Every structure is written in structure tokens, then in C-alpha cells.
PDB file of C-alpha atoms in Angstrom:
ATOM      1  CA  MET N   1     289.596 -50.189  17.818  1.00 36.00           C
ATOM      2  CA  SER N   2     292.172 -52.644  16.322  1.00 39.00           C
ATOM      3  CA  THR N   3     291.554 -56.191  16.997  1.00 38.00           C
ATOM      4  CA  GLU N   4     295.318 -56.701  16.610  1.00 40.00           C
ATOM      5  CA  SER N   5     297.561 -58.942  18.755  1.00 39.00           C
ATOM      6  CA  PRO N   6     298.832 -56.300  21.472  1.00 40.00           C
ATOM      7  CA  ASP N   7     302.265 -57.883  20.442  1.00 39.00           C
ATOM      8  CA  ARG N   8     302.005 -57.392  16.894  1.00 42.00           C
ATOM      9  CA  GLY N   9     303.967 -54.486  15.444  1.00 82.00           C
ATOM     10  CA  LEU N  10     306.707 -55.008  17.966  1.00 92.00           C
ATOM     11  CA  ASP N  11     309.413 -55.560  15.000  1.00 91.00           C
ATOM     12  CA  ASP N  12     308.559 -51.990  13.801  1.00 94.00           C
ATOM     13  CA  VAL N  13     309.629 -50.567  17.306  1.00 97.00           C
ATOM     14  CA  ALA N  14     313.233 -49.621  17.978  1.00 97.00           C
ATOM     15  CA  ALA N  15     315.315 -52.289  19.828  1.00 97.00           C
ATOM     16  CA  ASP N  16     316.226 -49.926  22.720  1.00 98.00           C
ATOM     17  CA  GLN N  17     312.535 -48.676  23.439  1.00 98.00           C
ATOM     18  CA  ARG N  18     310.964 -51.877  22.739  1.00 97.00           C
ATOM     19  CA  ALA N  19     310.699 -53.175  26.243  1.00 97.00           C
ATOM     20  CA  LEU N  20     308.935 -50.322  27.530  1.00 97.00           C
ATOM     21  CA  ILE N  21     306.284 -50.512  24.953  1.00 97.00           C
ATOM     22  CA  ARG N  22     305.783 -54.235  25.241  1.00 96.00           C
ATOM     23  CA  ALA N  23     305.537 -53.835  28.979  1.00 97.00           C
ATOM     24  CA  PHE N  24     302.911 -50.925  27.984  1.00 97.00           C
ATOM     25  CA  ARG N  25     300.826 -53.399  25.852  1.00 96.00           C
ATOM     26  CA  ASP N  26     301.219 -56.558  28.258  1.00 96.00           C
ATOM     27  CA  ASN N  27     299.480 -54.188  30.716  1.00 95.00           C
ATOM     28  CA  GLY N  28     296.513 -53.525  28.516  1.00 96.00           C
ATOM     29  CA  SER N  29     297.786 -50.771  26.306  1.00 96.00           C
ATOM     30  CA  ALA N  30     295.957 -47.967  28.469  1.00 96.00           C
ATOM     31  CA  SER N  31     296.829 -44.940  26.835  1.00 97.00           C
ATOM     32  CA  PHE N  32     296.295 -41.693  28.755  1.00 97.00           C
ATOM     33  CA  ASP N  33     292.970 -40.700  27.293  1.00 97.00           C
ATOM     34  CA  THR N  34     291.497 -44.052  28.791  1.00 97.00           C
ATOM     35  CA  LEU N  35     292.596 -43.141  32.402  1.00 97.00           C
ATOM     36  CA  GLY N  36     290.897 -40.049  33.168  1.00 97.00           C
ATOM     37  CA  VAL N  37     292.981 -36.697  33.888  1.00 98.00           C
ATOM     38  CA  GLU N  38     294.233 -37.434  37.265  1.00 98.00           C
ATOM     39  CA  ALA N  39     295.038 -41.160  37.252  1.00 98.00           C
ATOM     40  CA  ALA N  40     296.800 -39.805  33.455  1.00 98.00           C
ATOM     41  CA  ARG N  41     298.901 -37.391  35.584  1.00 98.00           C
ATOM     42  CA  ALA N  42     299.900 -39.886  38.379  1.00 98.00           C
ATOM     43  CA  SER N  43     300.691 -42.485  35.613  1.00 97.00           C
ATOM     44  CA  TYR N  44     302.881 -39.453  33.468  1.00 98.00           C
ATOM     45  CA  THR N  45     304.853 -38.370  36.773  1.00 98.00           C
ATOM     46  CA  ALA N  46     305.678 -42.074  37.588  1.00 98.00           C
ATOM     47  CA  GLY N  47     306.905 -43.017  34.135  1.00 97.00           C
ATOM     48  CA  CYS N  48     309.145 -39.780  33.975  1.00 98.00           C
ATOM     49  CA  ALA N  49     310.362 -40.714  37.410  1.00 98.00           C
ATOM     50  CA  SER N  50     310.832 -44.066  36.624  1.00 98.00           C
ATOM     51  CA  ASN N  51     312.632 -43.831  33.164  1.00 98.00           C
ATOM     52  CA  GLY N  52     313.999 -40.500  33.211  1.00 98.00           C
ATOM     53  CA  LEU N  53     317.882 -39.346  33.063  1.00 98.00           C
ATOM     54  CA  LEU N  54     320.100 -39.757  36.286  1.00 97.00           C
ATOM     55  CA  ARG N  55     319.800 -36.255  38.369  1.00 97.00           C
ATOM     56  CA  VAL N  56     322.641 -34.306  37.544  1.00 97.00           C
ATOM     57  CA  GLU N  57     324.025 -31.726  40.300  1.00 96.00           C
ATOM     58  CA  LEU N  58     324.229 -28.124  39.360  1.00 96.00           C
ATOM     59  CA  ALA N  59     325.741 -24.992  40.993  1.00 94.00           C
ATOM     60  CA  ARG N  60     322.732 -23.339  40.889  1.00 94.00           C
ATOM     61  CA  VAL N  61     318.740 -24.419  40.766  1.00 96.00           C
ATOM     62  CA  GLU N  62     316.454 -21.701  41.985  1.00 96.00           C
ATOM     63  CA  ASP N  63     312.711 -21.994  42.053  1.00 98.00           C
ATOM     64  CA  MET N  64     311.146 -18.341  41.830  1.00 97.00           C
ATOM     65  CA  ASN N  65     307.661 -16.832  41.102  1.00 98.00           C
ATOM     66  CA  ILE N  66     307.465 -14.087  38.090  1.00 97.00           C
ATOM     67  CA  GLY N  67     304.702 -11.995  36.486  1.00 91.00           C
ATOM     68  CA  ALA N  68     302.819  -9.184  37.708  1.00 89.00           C
ATOM     69  CA  GLU N  69     301.127 -10.628  40.382  1.00 90.00           C
ATOM     70  CA  GLN N  70     304.103 -12.998  41.086  1.00 93.00           C
ATOM     71  CA  ASP N  71     301.933 -16.046  40.144  1.00 95.00           C
ATOM     72  CA  LEU N  72     303.961 -17.926  37.671  1.00 98.00           C
ATOM     73  CA  PRO N  73     306.404 -20.553  39.044  1.00 98.00           C
ATOM     74  CA  ILE N  74     309.537 -20.941  37.004  1.00 98.00           C
ATOM     75  CA  ARG N  75     312.861 -23.041  37.940  1.00 98.00           C
ATOM     76  CA  LEU N  76     316.459 -21.686  36.670  1.00 97.00           C
ATOM     77  CA  TYR N  77     319.156 -23.721  36.130  1.00 97.00           C
ATOM     78  CA  SER N  78     322.689 -23.003  35.775  1.00 95.00           C
ATOM     79  CA  ASN N  79     326.101 -24.267  36.375  1.00 91.00           C
ATOM     80  CA  TYR N  80     327.349 -20.509  36.513  1.00 85.00           C
ATOM     81  CA  PRO N  81     327.096 -17.832  39.389  1.00 75.00           C
ATOM     82  CA  VAL N  82     324.779 -14.854  38.785  1.00 72.00           C
ATOM     83  CA  GLY N  83     327.735 -12.618  37.942  1.00 70.00           C
ATOM     84  CA  SER N  84     328.285 -14.693  34.733  1.00 75.00           C
ATOM     85  CA  ALA N  85     325.705 -13.952  32.162  1.00 81.00           C
ATOM     86  CA  ARG N  86     324.638 -17.448  30.537  1.00 88.00           C
ATOM     87  CA  PRO N  87     322.866 -17.822  26.773  1.00 94.00           C
ATOM     88  CA  VAL N  88     319.616 -19.169  27.995  1.00 97.00           C
ATOM     89  CA  LEU N  89     316.907 -21.818  27.076  1.00 98.00           C
ATOM     90  CA  LEU N  90     313.579 -21.085  27.746  1.00 98.00           C
ATOM     91  CA  PHE N  91     311.746 -24.509  28.197  1.00 98.00           C
ATOM     92  CA  ALA N  92     308.066 -25.650  28.106  1.00 99.00           C
ATOM     93  CA  HIS N  93     307.515 -29.201  29.635  1.00 98.00           C
ATOM     94  CA  GLY N  94     305.255 -31.573  27.374  1.00 98.00           C
ATOM     95  CA  GLY N  95     302.199 -33.448  28.822  1.00 98.00           C
ATOM     96  CA  GLY N  96     299.395 -32.624  26.319  1.00 98.00           C
ATOM     97  CA  TRP N  97     299.006 -29.290  28.096  1.00 98.00           C
ATOM     98  CA  VAL N  98     297.120 -31.567  30.978  1.00 98.00           C
ATOM     99  CA  MET N  99     300.143 -32.884  32.502  1.00 98.00           C
ATOM    100  CA  GLY N 100     303.628 -32.447  33.543  1.00 98.00           C
ATOM    101  CA  SER N 101     305.614 -29.831  35.525  1.00 98.00           C
ATOM    102  CA  PRO N 102     309.297 -28.961  35.884  1.00 98.00           C
ATOM    103  CA  ASP N 103     309.426 -31.541  38.297  1.00 98.00           C
ATOM    104  CA  THR N 104     308.634 -34.391  35.586  1.00 98.00           C
ATOM    105  CA  HIS N 105     311.336 -32.857  33.336  1.00 98.00           C
ATOM    106  CA  ASP N 106     313.452 -31.751  36.035  1.00 98.00           C
ATOM    107  CA  THR N 107     316.538 -34.476  35.291  1.00 98.00           C
ATOM    108  CA  LEU N 108     316.244 -33.412  31.267  1.00 98.00           C
ATOM    109  CA  CYS N 109     316.486 -29.747  32.090  1.00 98.00           C
ATOM    110  CA  ARG N 110     319.689 -30.530  34.282  1.00 98.00           C
ATOM    111  CA  TYR N 111     321.209 -32.576  31.718  1.00 98.00           C
ATOM    112  CA  LEU N 112     320.604 -29.411  29.287  1.00 98.00           C
ATOM    113  CA  ALA N 113     322.155 -27.041  31.621  1.00 97.00           C
ATOM    114  CA  ALA N 114     325.194 -29.247  32.580  1.00 96.00           C
ATOM    115  CA  HIS N 115     325.891 -30.501  28.688  1.00 97.00           C
ATOM    116  CA  ALA N 116     324.862 -27.626  26.478  1.00 96.00           C
ATOM    117  CA  ASP N 117     326.699 -24.644  28.269  1.00 90.00           C
ATOM    118  CA  VAL N 118     323.422 -22.811  28.656  1.00 95.00           C
ATOM    119  CA  ALA N 119     320.964 -21.666  31.571  1.00 96.00           C
ATOM    120  CA  VAL N 120     317.553 -23.176  31.660  1.00 98.00           C
ATOM    121  CA  VAL N 121     314.582 -21.705  32.694  1.00 98.00           C
ATOM    122  CA  SER N 122     311.701 -24.426  33.022  1.00 98.00           C
ATOM    123  CA  VAL N 123     308.214 -22.743  32.662  1.00 98.00           C
ATOM    124  CA  ASP N 124     305.238 -24.393  35.223  1.00 98.00           C
ATOM    125  CA  TYR N 125     302.638 -22.968  33.426  1.00 98.00           C
ATOM    126  CA  ARG N 126     298.946 -23.724  34.098  1.00 98.00           C
ATOM    127  CA  LEU N 127     297.268 -26.944  32.588  1.00 98.00           C
ATOM    128  CA  ALA N 128     293.931 -27.666  31.651  1.00 98.00           C
ATOM    129  CA  PRO N 129     291.476 -28.474  31.988  1.00 97.00           C
ATOM    130  CA  GLU N 130     291.705 -26.475  34.962  1.00 97.00           C
ATOM    131  CA  TYR N 131     292.842 -23.901  32.805  1.00 97.00           C
ATOM    132  CA  PRO N 132     292.356 -23.952  29.406  1.00 96.00           C
ATOM    133  CA  TYR N 133     293.570 -22.077  26.334  1.00 95.00           C
ATOM    134  CA  PRO N 134     294.937 -19.883  26.026  1.00 95.00           C
ATOM    135  CA  ALA N 135     296.168 -19.899  29.580  1.00 97.00           C
ATOM    136  CA  ALA N 136     299.460 -22.041  28.928  1.00 98.00           C
ATOM    137  CA  VAL N 137     300.071 -19.648  26.020  1.00 98.00           C
ATOM    138  CA  GLU N 138     299.707 -16.630  28.052  1.00 97.00           C
ATOM    139  CA  ASP N 139     302.068 -17.827  30.651  1.00 98.00           C
ATOM    140  CA  MET N 140     304.517 -18.694  28.173  1.00 98.00           C
ATOM    141  CA  ARG N 141     304.532 -15.218  26.903  1.00 98.00           C
ATOM    142  CA  THR N 142     304.731 -13.817  30.737  1.00 98.00           C
ATOM    143  CA  ALA N 143     307.818 -15.666  31.047  1.00 98.00           C
ATOM    144  CA  THR N 144     309.271 -14.879  27.433  1.00 98.00           C
ATOM    145  CA  ARG N 145     308.856 -10.832  28.566  1.00 97.00           C
ATOM    146  CA  TRP N 146     310.155 -11.418  31.901  1.00 97.00           C
ATOM    147  CA  LEU N 147     313.231 -13.116  30.744  1.00 97.00           C
ATOM    148  CA  MET N 148     313.636 -10.273  28.192  1.00 96.00           C
ATOM    149  CA  ASP N 149     313.105  -7.586  30.501  1.00 96.00           C
ATOM    150  CA  HIS N 150     314.656  -8.863  33.912  1.00 95.00           C
ATOM    151  CA  GLY N 151     316.926 -12.094  33.064  1.00 95.00           C
ATOM    152  CA  ILE N 152     319.984  -9.768  33.104  1.00 93.00           C
ATOM    153  CA  GLU N 153     319.554  -9.707  36.729  1.00 92.00           C
ATOM    154  CA  HIS N 154     319.642 -13.388  37.126  1.00 93.00           C
ATOM    155  CA  GLY N 155     322.763 -13.933  35.319  1.00 91.00           C
ATOM    156  CA  LEU N 156     321.079 -14.514  31.721  1.00 94.00           C
ATOM    157  CA  ASP N 157     322.280 -13.307  28.481  1.00 94.00           C
ATOM    158  CA  VAL N 158     318.745 -11.863  27.182  1.00 94.00           C
ATOM    159  CA  GLU N 159     320.620 -11.382  23.803  1.00 93.00           C
ATOM    160  CA  ARG N 160     321.016 -14.882  23.345  1.00 94.00           C
ATOM    161  CA  VAL N 161     318.010 -16.784  24.241  1.00 97.00           C
ATOM    162  CA  ILE N 162     316.474 -20.116  22.829  1.00 97.00           C
ATOM    163  CA  VAL N 163     313.177 -21.390  23.465  1.00 98.00           C
ATOM    164  CA  GLY N 164     312.520 -25.171  23.582  1.00 98.00           C
ATOM    165  CA  GLY N 165     310.305 -27.586  24.723  1.00 98.00           C
ATOM    166  CA  ASP N 166     309.033 -31.444  23.912  1.00 98.00           C
ATOM    167  CA  SER N 167     305.480 -32.454  22.707  1.00 98.00           C
ATOM    168  CA  ALA N 168     302.839 -29.490  23.880  1.00 98.00           C
ATOM    169  CA  GLY N 169     305.600 -27.761  25.146  1.00 98.00           C
ATOM    170  CA  GLY N 170     307.160 -27.862  21.673  1.00 98.00           C
ATOM    171  CA  GLN N 171     304.173 -25.947  20.378  1.00 98.00           C
ATOM    172  CA  LEU N 172     304.491 -23.528  23.114  1.00 98.00           C
ATOM    173  CA  ALA N 173     307.890 -22.777  22.392  1.00 98.00           C
ATOM    174  CA  ALA N 174     307.474 -22.685  18.619  1.00 98.00           C
ATOM    175  CA  ALA N 175     304.617 -20.150  19.255  1.00 97.00           C
ATOM    176  CA  SER N 176     306.948 -17.928  21.390  1.00 97.00           C
ATOM    177  CA  ALA N 177     309.718 -17.926  18.975  1.00 96.00           C
ATOM    178  CA  ALA N 178     306.913 -16.855  16.014  1.00 95.00           C
ATOM    179  CA  GLU N 179     305.756 -13.836  18.202  1.00 95.00           C
ATOM    180  CA  CYS N 180     309.434 -12.837  19.696  1.00 95.00           C
ATOM    181  CA  PRO N 181     311.959 -11.601  17.230  1.00 94.00           C
ATOM    182  CA  ARG N 182     314.450 -11.731  19.773  1.00 95.00           C
ATOM    183  CA  VAL N 183     314.522 -15.174  20.172  1.00 96.00           C
ATOM    184  CA  ARG N 184     317.480 -16.589  18.577  1.00 96.00           C
ATOM    185  CA  ALA N 185     316.720 -20.251  18.037  1.00 97.00           C
ATOM    186  CA  GLN N 186     314.762 -23.224  19.027  1.00 98.00           C
ATOM    187  CA  MET N 187     314.906 -26.685  19.930  1.00 98.00           C
ATOM    188  CA  LEU N 188     311.675 -28.811  19.280  1.00 98.00           C
ATOM    189  CA  LEU N 189     311.350 -32.402  20.483  1.00 98.00           C
ATOM    190  CA  TYR N 190     308.490 -34.273  18.908  1.00 98.00           C
ATOM    191  CA  PRO N 191     306.274 -30.739  19.023  1.00 98.00           C
ATOM    192  CA  VAL N 192     302.599 -30.192  18.231  1.00 98.00           C
ATOM    193  CA  LEU N 193     302.795 -28.111  15.465  1.00 98.00           C
ATOM    194  CA  SER N 194     299.199 -28.218  14.276  1.00 97.00           C
ATOM    195  CA  LEU N 195     295.403 -28.936  15.318  1.00 96.00           C
ATOM    196  CA  ALA N 196     294.569 -30.355  12.058  1.00 95.00           C
ATOM    197  CA  MET N 197     295.135 -33.874  13.067  1.00 96.00           C
ATOM    198  CA  ASP N 198     294.569 -35.142   9.433  1.00 95.00           C
ATOM    199  CA  THR N 199     298.272 -36.655   8.433  1.00 97.00           C
ATOM    200  CA  ALA N 200     298.752 -39.961   7.862  1.00 97.00           C
ATOM    201  CA  SER N 201     300.873 -40.405  11.210  1.00 97.00           C
ATOM    202  CA  TYR N 202     297.335 -39.696  12.943  1.00 98.00           C
ATOM    203  CA  HIS N 203     295.832 -42.672  10.858  1.00 96.00           C
ATOM    204  CA  ARG N 204     299.037 -44.752  11.304  1.00 95.00           C
ATOM    205  CA  VAL N 205     299.230 -44.552  15.297  1.00 97.00           C
ATOM    206  CA  GLN N 206     295.924 -45.549  16.666  1.00 95.00           C
ATOM    207  CA  HIS N 207     296.782 -48.078  19.258  1.00 95.00           C
ATOM    208  CA  GLY N 208     299.701 -49.676  20.880  1.00 96.00           C
ATOM    209  CA  PHE N 209     301.258 -46.535  22.439  1.00 97.00           C
ATOM    210  CA  PRO N 210     301.194 -44.311  25.220  1.00 96.00           C
ATOM    211  CA  LEU N 211     300.295 -41.446  22.688  1.00 97.00           C
ATOM    212  CA  THR N 212     297.954 -42.302  20.107  1.00 97.00           C
ATOM    213  CA  ALA N 213     295.730 -40.235  17.710  1.00 97.00           C
ATOM    214  CA  ALA N 214     292.958 -40.513  20.099  1.00 97.00           C
ATOM    215  CA  THR N 215     294.890 -39.431  22.843  1.00 98.00           C
ATOM    216  CA  MET N 216     295.960 -36.212  21.165  1.00 98.00           C
ATOM    217  CA  HIS N 217     292.076 -35.397  20.228  1.00 97.00           C
ATOM    218  CA  TRP N 218     291.408 -35.859  23.925  1.00 97.00           C
ATOM    219  CA  PHE N 219     294.264 -33.845  25.062  1.00 98.00           C
ATOM    220  CA  THR N 220     293.071 -30.803  22.509  1.00 97.00           C
ATOM    221  CA  ASP N 221     289.709 -31.266  23.952  1.00 95.00           C
ATOM    222  CA  LEU N 222     290.686 -30.779  27.437  1.00 96.00           C
ATOM    223  CA  TYR N 223     293.025 -27.558  26.442  1.00 97.00           C
ATOM    224  CA  LEU N 224     290.380 -26.077  24.271  1.00 95.00           C
ATOM    225  CA  GLY N 225     287.917 -26.125  27.185  1.00 89.00           C
ATOM    226  CA  GLY N 226     284.668 -26.797  24.872  1.00 72.00           C
ATOM    227  CA  ILE N 227     284.651 -23.317  24.033  1.00 69.00           C
ATOM    228  CA  ALA N 228     284.366 -22.113  20.570  1.00 66.00           C
ATOM    229  CA  THR N 229     288.108 -21.663  19.941  1.00 69.00           C
ATOM    230  CA  PRO N 230     289.489 -20.905  16.535  1.00 77.00           C
ATOM    231  CA  ARG N 231     291.578 -24.093  15.894  1.00 86.00           C
ATOM    232  CA  ASP N 232     293.539 -22.403  13.093  1.00 89.00           C
ATOM    233  CA  ALA N 233     294.744 -19.819  15.596  1.00 93.00           C
ATOM    234  CA  PRO N 234     298.491 -18.903  14.894  1.00 94.00           C
ATOM    235  CA  ASP N 235     299.581 -19.933  18.524  1.00 95.00           C
ATOM    236  CA  LEU N 236     297.888 -23.046  18.095  1.00 96.00           C
ATOM    237  CA  ASN N 237     299.359 -23.957  14.952  1.00 96.00           C
ATOM    238  CA  PRO N 238     303.048 -22.525  14.961  1.00 96.00           C
ATOM    239  CA  GLY N 239     303.843 -25.065  12.045  1.00 95.00           C
ATOM    240  CA  LEU N 240     301.674 -22.751   9.640  1.00 92.00           C
ATOM    241  CA  HIS N 241     303.678 -19.758  10.908  1.00 90.00           C
ATOM    242  CA  PRO N 242     307.255 -20.953  10.680  1.00 88.00           C
ATOM    243  CA  HIS N 243     309.764 -18.365  12.054  1.00 88.00           C
ATOM    244  CA  PRO N 244     312.872 -18.969  10.620  1.00 94.00           C
ATOM    245  CA  ILE N 245     315.463 -19.112  12.793  1.00 97.00           C
ATOM    246  CA  PRO N 246     317.953 -21.851  13.498  1.00 97.00           C
ATOM    247  CA  THR N 247     316.037 -24.903  14.626  1.00 98.00           C
ATOM    248  CA  PHE N 248     316.884 -28.460  16.152  1.00 98.00           C
ATOM    249  CA  LEU N 249     314.013 -30.729  15.663  1.00 98.00           C
ATOM    250  CA  SER N 250     313.369 -34.530  16.675  1.00 98.00           C
ATOM    251  CA  THR N 251     310.690 -36.423  14.953  1.00 98.00           C
ATOM    252  CA  VAL N 252     309.880 -40.078  15.588  1.00 98.00           C
ATOM    253  CA  GLY N 253     307.738 -42.541  13.356  1.00 98.00           C
ATOM    254  CA  ASN N 254     305.626 -44.290  15.982  1.00 97.00           C
ATOM    255  CA  ASP N 255     303.657 -40.849  16.967  1.00 98.00           C
ATOM    256  CA  PRO N 256     300.601 -39.161  15.524  1.00 98.00           C
ATOM    257  CA  LEU N 257     302.850 -35.883  15.691  1.00 98.00           C
ATOM    258  CA  CYS N 258     305.518 -37.267  13.191  1.00 98.00           C
ATOM    259  CA  ASP N 259     304.700 -36.057   9.787  1.00 98.00           C
ATOM    260  CA  GLU N 260     303.291 -32.143  11.068  1.00 98.00           C
ATOM    261  CA  GLY N 261     307.000 -32.128  12.175  1.00 98.00           C
ATOM    262  CA  ILE N 262     308.544 -33.506   9.075  1.00 98.00           C
ATOM    263  CA  ASP N 263     306.599 -31.178   7.075  1.00 97.00           C
ATOM    264  CA  TYR N 264     307.769 -28.254   9.392  1.00 97.00           C
ATOM    265  CA  ALA N 265     311.300 -28.899   8.778  1.00 97.00           C
ATOM    266  CA  ALA N 266     310.733 -28.771   4.984  1.00 97.00           C
ATOM    267  CA  THR N 267     308.893 -25.306   5.397  1.00 96.00           C
ATOM    268  CA  LEU N 268     311.955 -24.261   7.603  1.00 97.00           C
ATOM    269  CA  ALA N 269     314.373 -25.488   5.050  1.00 96.00           C
ATOM    270  CA  ALA N 270     312.649 -23.899   2.052  1.00 96.00           C
ATOM    271  CA  CYS N 271     312.543 -20.495   4.315  1.00 94.00           C
ATOM    272  CA  GLY N 272     316.408 -20.691   4.209  1.00 95.00           C
ATOM    273  CA  ALA N 273     316.324 -21.577   7.978  1.00 96.00           C
ATOM    274  CA  PRO N 274     319.431 -23.431   9.341  1.00 96.00           C
ATOM    275  CA  ILE N 275     317.688 -26.596  10.746  1.00 97.00           C
ATOM    276  CA  THR N 276     318.845 -29.770  12.320  1.00 97.00           C
ATOM    277  CA  HIS N 277     316.291 -32.426  11.867  1.00 98.00           C
ATOM    278  CA  ILE N 278     316.599 -35.784  13.369  1.00 98.00           C
ATOM    279  CA  HIS N 279     314.570 -38.284  12.249  1.00 98.00           C
ATOM    280  CA  LEU N 280     313.813 -41.703  14.020  1.00 98.00           C
ATOM    281  CA  PRO N 281     311.283 -43.860  12.288  1.00 97.00           C
ATOM    282  CA  ARG N 282     311.174 -46.776  14.726  1.00 97.00           C
ATOM    283  CA  HIS N 283     310.856 -44.904  17.958  1.00 98.00           C
ATOM    284  CA  ALA N 284     307.750 -43.662  19.814  1.00 98.00           C
ATOM    285  CA  HIS N 285     306.392 -40.536  21.645  1.00 98.00           C
ATOM    286  CA  GLY N 286     307.949 -40.103  25.108  1.00 97.00           C
ATOM    287  CA  LEU N 287     311.627 -41.175  23.936  1.00 96.00           C
ATOM    288  CA  PHE N 288     313.245 -37.950  26.130  1.00 98.00           C
ATOM    289  CA  THR N 289     311.127 -38.463  29.031  1.00 98.00           C
ATOM    290  CA  SER N 290     312.343 -41.921  28.940  1.00 98.00           C
ATOM    291  CA  ALA N 291     316.155 -40.998  28.305  1.00 98.00           C
ATOM    292  CA  GLY N 292     317.433 -42.763  31.267  1.00 98.00           C
ATOM    293  CA  VAL N 293     316.508 -46.270  30.062  1.00 98.00           C
ATOM    294  CA  VAL N 294     316.291 -45.616  26.042  1.00 98.00           C
ATOM    295  CA  ALA N 295     319.839 -44.856  25.029  1.00 98.00           C
ATOM    296  CA  THR N 296     318.841 -43.177  21.546  1.00 98.00           C
ATOM    297  CA  GLY N 297     316.868 -40.489  23.825  1.00 98.00           C
ATOM    298  CA  ARG N 298     320.352 -39.582  25.214  1.00 98.00           C
ATOM    299  CA  ALA N 299     322.085 -39.721  22.401  1.00 98.00           C
ATOM    300  CA  VAL N 300     319.675 -37.238  20.611  1.00 98.00           C
ATOM    301  CA  LEU N 301     319.842 -34.743  23.566  1.00 98.00           C
ATOM    302  CA  ASP N 302     323.702 -34.899  23.225  1.00 98.00           C
ATOM    303  CA  GLN N 303     323.022 -33.590  19.671  1.00 98.00           C
ATOM    304  CA  ALA N 304     320.377 -31.107  21.164  1.00 98.00           C
ATOM    305  CA  CYS N 305     323.464 -29.912  23.435  1.00 98.00           C
ATOM    306  CA  VAL N 306     325.724 -29.517  20.396  1.00 97.00           C
ATOM    307  CA  PHE N 307     323.183 -27.231  18.825  1.00 97.00           C
ATOM    308  CA  LEU N 308     322.365 -25.286  21.756  1.00 97.00           C
ATOM    309  CA  ALA N 309     326.123 -24.832  22.575  1.00 95.00           C
ATOM    310  CA  ALA N 310     326.859 -23.550  18.855  1.00 95.00           C
ATOM    311  CA  ILE N 311     324.180 -21.096  19.511  1.00 92.00           C
ATOM    312  CA  ALA N 312     325.656 -19.983  22.740  1.00 88.00           C
ATOM    313  CA  HIS N 313     329.088 -19.397  21.086  1.00 84.00           C
ATOM    314  CA  GLU N 314     327.457 -18.184  17.976  1.00 81.00           C
ATOM    315  CA  GLU N 315     328.797 -20.944  15.558  1.00 65.00           C
ATOM    316  CA  VAL N 316     325.687 -21.959  14.069  1.00 51.00           C
ATOM    317  CA  ASP N 317     325.271 -21.511  10.088  1.00 46.00           C
ATOM    318  CA  ARG N 318     323.470 -23.272   7.357  1.00 37.00           C
ATOM    319  CA  GLY N 319     325.712 -25.968   7.331  1.00 36.00           C
ATOM    320  CA  PHE N 320     325.546 -26.807  10.906  1.00 38.00           C
ATOM    321  CA  ALA N 321     324.431 -30.622  10.757  1.00 40.00           C
ATOM    322  CA  PRO N 322     322.659 -33.043   8.446  1.00 37.00           C
ATOM    323  CA  THR N 323     319.443 -34.343   8.896  1.00 41.00           C
ATOM    324  CA  GLY N 324     319.650 -37.974   9.769  1.00 47.00           C
ATOM    325  CA  GLU N 325     319.597 -39.954  13.114  1.00 54.00           C
ATOM    326  CA  PRO N 326     322.635 -39.586  15.892  1.00 53.00           C
ATOM    327  CA  GLU N 327     325.398 -41.963  15.612  1.00 41.00           C
ATOM    328  CA  GLY N 328     324.561 -45.372  17.432  1.00 41.00           C
ATOM    329  CA  ALA N 329     320.813 -44.745  16.960  1.00 47.00           C
ATOM    330  CA  GLN N 330     318.773 -48.100  17.627  1.00 43.00           C
ATOM    331  CA  ARG N 331     317.047 -48.847  14.568  1.00 38.00           C
TER     332      ARG N 331
END
């Protein structure tokens, strides 16, 4: 454990996220792994509610259960009636496979549906440690199959399916894209892409943030459930098995997941995939569930909406957008 003052390093945090990180450090720098499962879940839920985007009203928000046993909850968001088939984003929320739900990401999904001209299906996949790997992966497979087989019945264009998610949800989304050739594109927000956990960013981000290297090890241990799971399984490491489709990828520097995301972007580009990679070197993990108070989070989501709308209208090509920060990003 570092003996540095909690306030040291704040100059390395972007101006519009600095107040949140300062408050976190002033309150003891209790990263999720120090709280225990139930307290971490409560803290995460409270933070998403306090710092998330304002709630956008949509024409249609519907909860339903899908799957052979009708036991997988999803939430469908759309600004269009059932009779109008819309491109669809299949979304997996973040939270380290341990925390989160469609409720924690409700305002984010509403924002994407309202501004990207797509419907959104948010998957309430099972969480660890109660349901360890591969439960979450299986639930995403179930949701993908349901969408492809029955989406048209709910006003969803199954020929224009995008997968997306933040953090652990990004891993689930990228794994789904690699497994399903009908997926058209992916939107990944600081995703987990490898369980190797040996990059320089893992060594760099070890204290002073809600998500640290220790937090990721804690999440992973809970997710794998203590069983002899092969950590090199493809669905645990989608960064090692890239699917060269149009991709929107955001990474942040104050994040143990930073380097694997940057490496993935380079790999996709080398494969010839259209890639929009926005890297924010001084922002931290949690940017998008705090987009109500961190202006850059909303700015990046606006760029994600441009990408999603381009997919929806079949306008993506290799020159779609450059790698870089969004206009107005706080440095």
C-alpha cells in the first residue's frame, strides 16, 4: 500500500472529474474491494444515481423476461412504435460482473436511445458471486439469440444489431460480437478485454480511485468463483480474439484497464476494422456512469451516438472518425 498523501496526483486527474476523485479520497479512498459485496453494490448504485445523466423520457420503455425458461430480464428502450423496425444496441452494464443492473444504467441507456436513433436492449444478466462464470456469458448468449430470433416481433431490426457495454459489460459485448457473425458493430466503453492483468496500467493504478488493480483482482476472483476456470478462455479474453467489425472504443488513463483497450484498438486497426478510439489520458474509470456531473463523459457518449447513428444508417466506413479526444474534453 502506498504511503502517499491521498491528495497527491490530483493534478493528473482531468479538471471535470477532479472533484469526484477528491471527494473519494477525502472519504478514505475505499475502493470497491475494501467494502465487501453488499456494501460495494450499494455504493455503486448510489454513485450511479447521484452522478448519472438526467432521465430522458422515451416513447417506449418495456421490461420483459426472455429465454427458454422466461427467466432472463431485459429492458427495451425505443423512441419509436412497435411497427417501426429500428436498429438495436444490445447493452451489457458494467460493475465488475458483481454489481450493477439495468437500473444503474437506466439513464445512460435512455440517453443512447434518444440521441443515437437506435433501440436499446439492456440485459439483466446474473451476477457473481451468487452466479459465477459462465452465467453472465450464457445470459448474453441467450439475449443475443432471442434478439436475432424474436427481435422483429418487438420492432427491432435484426439485420442491424450492435453490441455494447461498459467495463465488465464491455467484455460481455465483445465476446458476443466475436461469437455471432450477424453482429454489425460494437461500442465498448473502457472494457475488460483480458484477464492477464499484467499491463503497465495495472501497475500504475493501484490506489486513489474506486477501480484499482486490486479491485479488478477481487472482481475476477468473485466472477470465476474459485473454480479451476481456464483464464485464457476466449470469452474471458475477447481482446485476444478480435472480431474486425466497426468499433467505437473509449479508454481512460487512470484505469487499470487502459492498456488492454489501447492494445485492442491497435489490433483491430491492423485487422482493417473501422475503429473510432477515443483515449482520455487524465480521466478515470466510472466516467460514463458519472456523465451527469462529468462533462467529458457526456461528450464521449455524444460521439458514441454519432457512431451508432452511422451504423443505423449504414454510413460507417474506414474513414468514419479519427482517434482522439472529443471536442471540449477536459484535460
